Coordinates of C-alpha atoms and ligand atoms in Angstrom, one line a residue:
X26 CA 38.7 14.9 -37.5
X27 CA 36.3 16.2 -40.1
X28 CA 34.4 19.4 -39.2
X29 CA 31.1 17.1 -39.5
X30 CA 31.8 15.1 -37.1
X31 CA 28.9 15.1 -34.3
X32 CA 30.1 16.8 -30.9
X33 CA 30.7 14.0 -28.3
X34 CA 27.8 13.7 -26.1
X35 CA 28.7 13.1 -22.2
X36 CA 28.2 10.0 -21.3
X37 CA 25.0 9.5 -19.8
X38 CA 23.9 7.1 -16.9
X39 CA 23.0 3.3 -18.1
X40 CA 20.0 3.6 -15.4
X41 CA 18.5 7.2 -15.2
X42 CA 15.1 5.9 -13.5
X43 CA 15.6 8.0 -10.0
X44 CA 16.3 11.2 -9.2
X45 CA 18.1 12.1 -5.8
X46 CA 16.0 14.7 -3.6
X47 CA 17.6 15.5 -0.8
X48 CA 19.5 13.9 2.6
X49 CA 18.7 14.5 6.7
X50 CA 19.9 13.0 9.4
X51 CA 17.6 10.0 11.1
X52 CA 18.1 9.0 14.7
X53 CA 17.0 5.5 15.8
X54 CA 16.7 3.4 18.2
X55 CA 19.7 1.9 17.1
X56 CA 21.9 4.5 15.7
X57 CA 21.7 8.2 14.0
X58 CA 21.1 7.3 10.1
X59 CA 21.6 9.5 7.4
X60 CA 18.2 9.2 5.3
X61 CA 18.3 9.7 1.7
X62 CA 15.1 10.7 -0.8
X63 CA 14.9 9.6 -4.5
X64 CA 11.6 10.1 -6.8
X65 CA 10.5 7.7 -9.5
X66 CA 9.3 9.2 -12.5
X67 CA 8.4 6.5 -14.4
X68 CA 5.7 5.3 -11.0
X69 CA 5.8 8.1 -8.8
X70 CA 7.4 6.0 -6.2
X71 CA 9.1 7.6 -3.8
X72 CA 12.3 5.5 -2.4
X73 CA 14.8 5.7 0.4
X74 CA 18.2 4.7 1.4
X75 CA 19.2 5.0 5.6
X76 CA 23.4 4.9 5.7
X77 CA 25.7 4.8 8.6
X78 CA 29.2 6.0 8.7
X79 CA 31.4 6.6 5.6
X80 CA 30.3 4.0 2.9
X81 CA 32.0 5.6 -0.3
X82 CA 35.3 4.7 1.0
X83 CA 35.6 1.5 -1.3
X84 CA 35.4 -0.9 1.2
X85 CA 32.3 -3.3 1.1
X86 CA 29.2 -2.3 2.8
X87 CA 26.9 -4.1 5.1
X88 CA 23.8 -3.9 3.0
X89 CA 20.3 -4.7 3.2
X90 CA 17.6 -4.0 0.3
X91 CA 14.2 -4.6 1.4
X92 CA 11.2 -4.0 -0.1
X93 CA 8.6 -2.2 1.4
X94 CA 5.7 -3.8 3.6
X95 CA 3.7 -2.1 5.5
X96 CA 2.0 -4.9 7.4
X97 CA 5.0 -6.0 8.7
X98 CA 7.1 -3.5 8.8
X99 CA 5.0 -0.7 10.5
X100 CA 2.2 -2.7 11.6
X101 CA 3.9 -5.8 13.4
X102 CA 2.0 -8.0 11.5
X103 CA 3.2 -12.0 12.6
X104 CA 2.2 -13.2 8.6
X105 CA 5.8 -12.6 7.6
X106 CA 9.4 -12.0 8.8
X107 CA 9.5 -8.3 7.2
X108 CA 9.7 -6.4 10.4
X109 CA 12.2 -8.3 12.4
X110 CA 14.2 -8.8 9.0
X111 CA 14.1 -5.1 9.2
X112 CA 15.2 -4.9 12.4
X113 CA 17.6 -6.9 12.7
X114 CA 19.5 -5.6 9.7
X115 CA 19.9 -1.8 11.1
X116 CA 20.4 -3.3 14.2
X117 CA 24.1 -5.3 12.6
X118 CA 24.4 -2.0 10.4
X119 CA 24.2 0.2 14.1
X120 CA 26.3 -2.7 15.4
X121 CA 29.0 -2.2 12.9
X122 CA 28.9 1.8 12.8
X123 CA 28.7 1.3 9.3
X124 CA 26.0 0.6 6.6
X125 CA 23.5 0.8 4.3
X126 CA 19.8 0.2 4.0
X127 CA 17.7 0.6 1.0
X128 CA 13.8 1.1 1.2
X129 CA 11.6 0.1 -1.9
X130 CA 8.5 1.1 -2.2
X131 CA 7.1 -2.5 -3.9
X132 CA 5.2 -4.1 -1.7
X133 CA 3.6 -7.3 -1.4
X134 CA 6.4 -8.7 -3.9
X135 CA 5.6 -6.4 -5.9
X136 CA 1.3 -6.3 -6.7
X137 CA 0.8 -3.5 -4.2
X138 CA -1.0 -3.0 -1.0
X139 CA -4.5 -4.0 -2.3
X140 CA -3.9 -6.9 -3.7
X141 CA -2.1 -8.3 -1.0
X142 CA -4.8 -8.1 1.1
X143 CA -6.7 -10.0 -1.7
X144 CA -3.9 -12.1 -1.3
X145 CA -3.7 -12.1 2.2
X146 CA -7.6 -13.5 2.3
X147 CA -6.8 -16.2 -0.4
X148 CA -4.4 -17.3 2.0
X149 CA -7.2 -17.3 4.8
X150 CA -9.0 -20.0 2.4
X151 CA -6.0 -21.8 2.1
X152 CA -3.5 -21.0 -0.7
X153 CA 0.1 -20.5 0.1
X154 CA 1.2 -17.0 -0.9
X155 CA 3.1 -18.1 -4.3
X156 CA -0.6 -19.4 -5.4
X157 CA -2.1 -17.0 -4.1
X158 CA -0.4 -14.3 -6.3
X159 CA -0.6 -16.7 -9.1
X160 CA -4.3 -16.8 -8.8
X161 CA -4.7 -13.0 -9.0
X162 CA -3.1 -13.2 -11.9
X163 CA 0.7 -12.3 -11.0
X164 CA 4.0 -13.9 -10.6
X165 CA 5.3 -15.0 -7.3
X166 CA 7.9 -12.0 -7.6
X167 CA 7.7 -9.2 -9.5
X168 CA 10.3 -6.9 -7.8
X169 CA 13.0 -4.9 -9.7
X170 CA 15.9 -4.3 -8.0
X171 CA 17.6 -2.3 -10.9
X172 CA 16.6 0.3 -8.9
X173 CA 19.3 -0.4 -6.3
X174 CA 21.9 0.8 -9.4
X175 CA 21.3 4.7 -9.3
X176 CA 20.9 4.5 -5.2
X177 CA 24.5 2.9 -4.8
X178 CA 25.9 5.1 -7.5
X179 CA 24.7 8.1 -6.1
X180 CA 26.0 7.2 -2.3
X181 CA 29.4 6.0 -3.8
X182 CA 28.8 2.1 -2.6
X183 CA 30.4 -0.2 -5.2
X184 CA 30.5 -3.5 -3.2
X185 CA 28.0 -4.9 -0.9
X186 CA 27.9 -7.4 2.1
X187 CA 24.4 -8.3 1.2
X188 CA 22.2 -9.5 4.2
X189 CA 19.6 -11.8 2.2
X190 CA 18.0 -15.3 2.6
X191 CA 16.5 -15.1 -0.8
X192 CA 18.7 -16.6 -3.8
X193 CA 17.0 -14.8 -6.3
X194 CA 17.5 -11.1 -5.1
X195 CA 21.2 -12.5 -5.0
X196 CA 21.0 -13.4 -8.4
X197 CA 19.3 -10.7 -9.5
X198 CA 21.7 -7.8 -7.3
X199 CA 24.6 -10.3 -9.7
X200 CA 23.3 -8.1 -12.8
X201 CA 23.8 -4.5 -11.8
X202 CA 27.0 -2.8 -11.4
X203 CA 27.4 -3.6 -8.1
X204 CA 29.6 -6.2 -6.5
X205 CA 28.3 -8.6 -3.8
X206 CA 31.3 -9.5 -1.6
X207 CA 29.4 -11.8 0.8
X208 CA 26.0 -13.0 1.8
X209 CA 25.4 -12.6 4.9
X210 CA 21.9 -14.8 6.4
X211 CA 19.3 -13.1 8.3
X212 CA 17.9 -15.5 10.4
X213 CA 14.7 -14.6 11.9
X214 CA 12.6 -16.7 14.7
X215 CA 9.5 -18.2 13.1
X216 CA 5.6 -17.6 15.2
X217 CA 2.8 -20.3 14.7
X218 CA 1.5 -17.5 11.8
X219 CA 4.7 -17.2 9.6
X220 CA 5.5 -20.7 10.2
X221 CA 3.4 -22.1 6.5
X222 CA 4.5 -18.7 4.5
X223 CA 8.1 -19.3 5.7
X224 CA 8.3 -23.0 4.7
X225 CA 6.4 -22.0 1.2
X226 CA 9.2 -19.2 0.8
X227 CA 12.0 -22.3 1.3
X228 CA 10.2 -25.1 -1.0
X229 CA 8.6 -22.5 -3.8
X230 CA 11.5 -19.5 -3.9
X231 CA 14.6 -21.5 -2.7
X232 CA 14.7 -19.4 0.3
X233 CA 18.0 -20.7 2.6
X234 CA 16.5 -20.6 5.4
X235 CA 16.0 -24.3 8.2
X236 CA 12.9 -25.9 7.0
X237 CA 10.7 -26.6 10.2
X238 CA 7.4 -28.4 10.8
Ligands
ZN9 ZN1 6.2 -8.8 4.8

């Protein structure tokens, strides 16, 4: 090897977006959670993962990535099926003793808090919710899930049992490192308010979910 020969750098992470913070323990209804902190210096977002039980053993991991929303998740809110979606999947992660869950901070699809109550209200005059983003000006998802690559890495999960309805979260989870052993469905009981969004989710973002009138 000639004496000009650069040093070998390490090999350095494909995805270095997050950096780990720190773990505590996270008792539940359901079960006692190990919560996880990363920071996003590119947004400032803050992001977190809730695991159960030993899931850097290799074997595939009940999963569930779901993006933040704070009107359903924290303030019931009968518009979507966030919160019992939610719910449900740390309820089958307690169920199993084993799990992961991970939080991202991009709500509303992805146009924030703000405009989703602009959206919400365009809804209120009668768009569904893929035209109503569109006619703020924004795509009917603009989540990034690449995010899910330097969570995963970090808690040692390299294949998932994904609980989704959405086809394009599974496609999208198809091109990061991680494997997706199964879908698992998360069926959720529709109210006279999500009824509309739930169908729109089904006939504009190929949702699997029943159609129902
Ligand atoms: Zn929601």
């Amino acid at each position: 090897m000639s004496s000009n020969t650069p040093p070998v750098e390490p090999a350095t992470p494909a995805t270095a977006a997050l950096e780990y913070v720190d773990s505590c323990n996270l008792p539940t209804t359901w079960a006692n959670f190990r919560m996880h902190a990363f920071f996003e210096p590119a947004t400032g977002k803050e992001h977190i993962a809730l695991t159960l039980g030993d899931v850097a053993n290799g074997q595939p991991v009940l999963a569930r990535i779901h993006s933040e929303c704070l009107t359903g998740d924290a303030l019931f809110s009968q518009r979507c099926d966030c919160g019992p979606q939610l719910e449900m999947a740390l309820r089958k992660i307690a169920e199993e003793g084993r799990g992961a869950l991970l939080y991202l901070r991009q709500e509303g699809r992805g146009i924030g808090l703000l405009n989703k109550v602009r959206a919400y209200h365009l809804q209120d005059d009668g768009a569904d919710t893929v035209e109503a983003n569109q006619q703020l000006g924004f795509a009917a998802d603009l989540r990034d899930y690449s995010l899910c690559d330097p969570m995963l890495r970090h808690l040692g999960i390299q294949s998932l049992r994904l609980m989704t309805n959405n086809p394009r979260k599974l496609a999208a989870m198809e091109g990061l490192k991680v494997t997706i052993s199964e879908h698992v469905p998360l069926i959720i009981q529709r109210n006279p308010y999500n009824n509309r969004y739930l169908n729109t989710k089904i006939s504009k973002l190929g949702h699997m979910l029943s159609p129902e009138l």
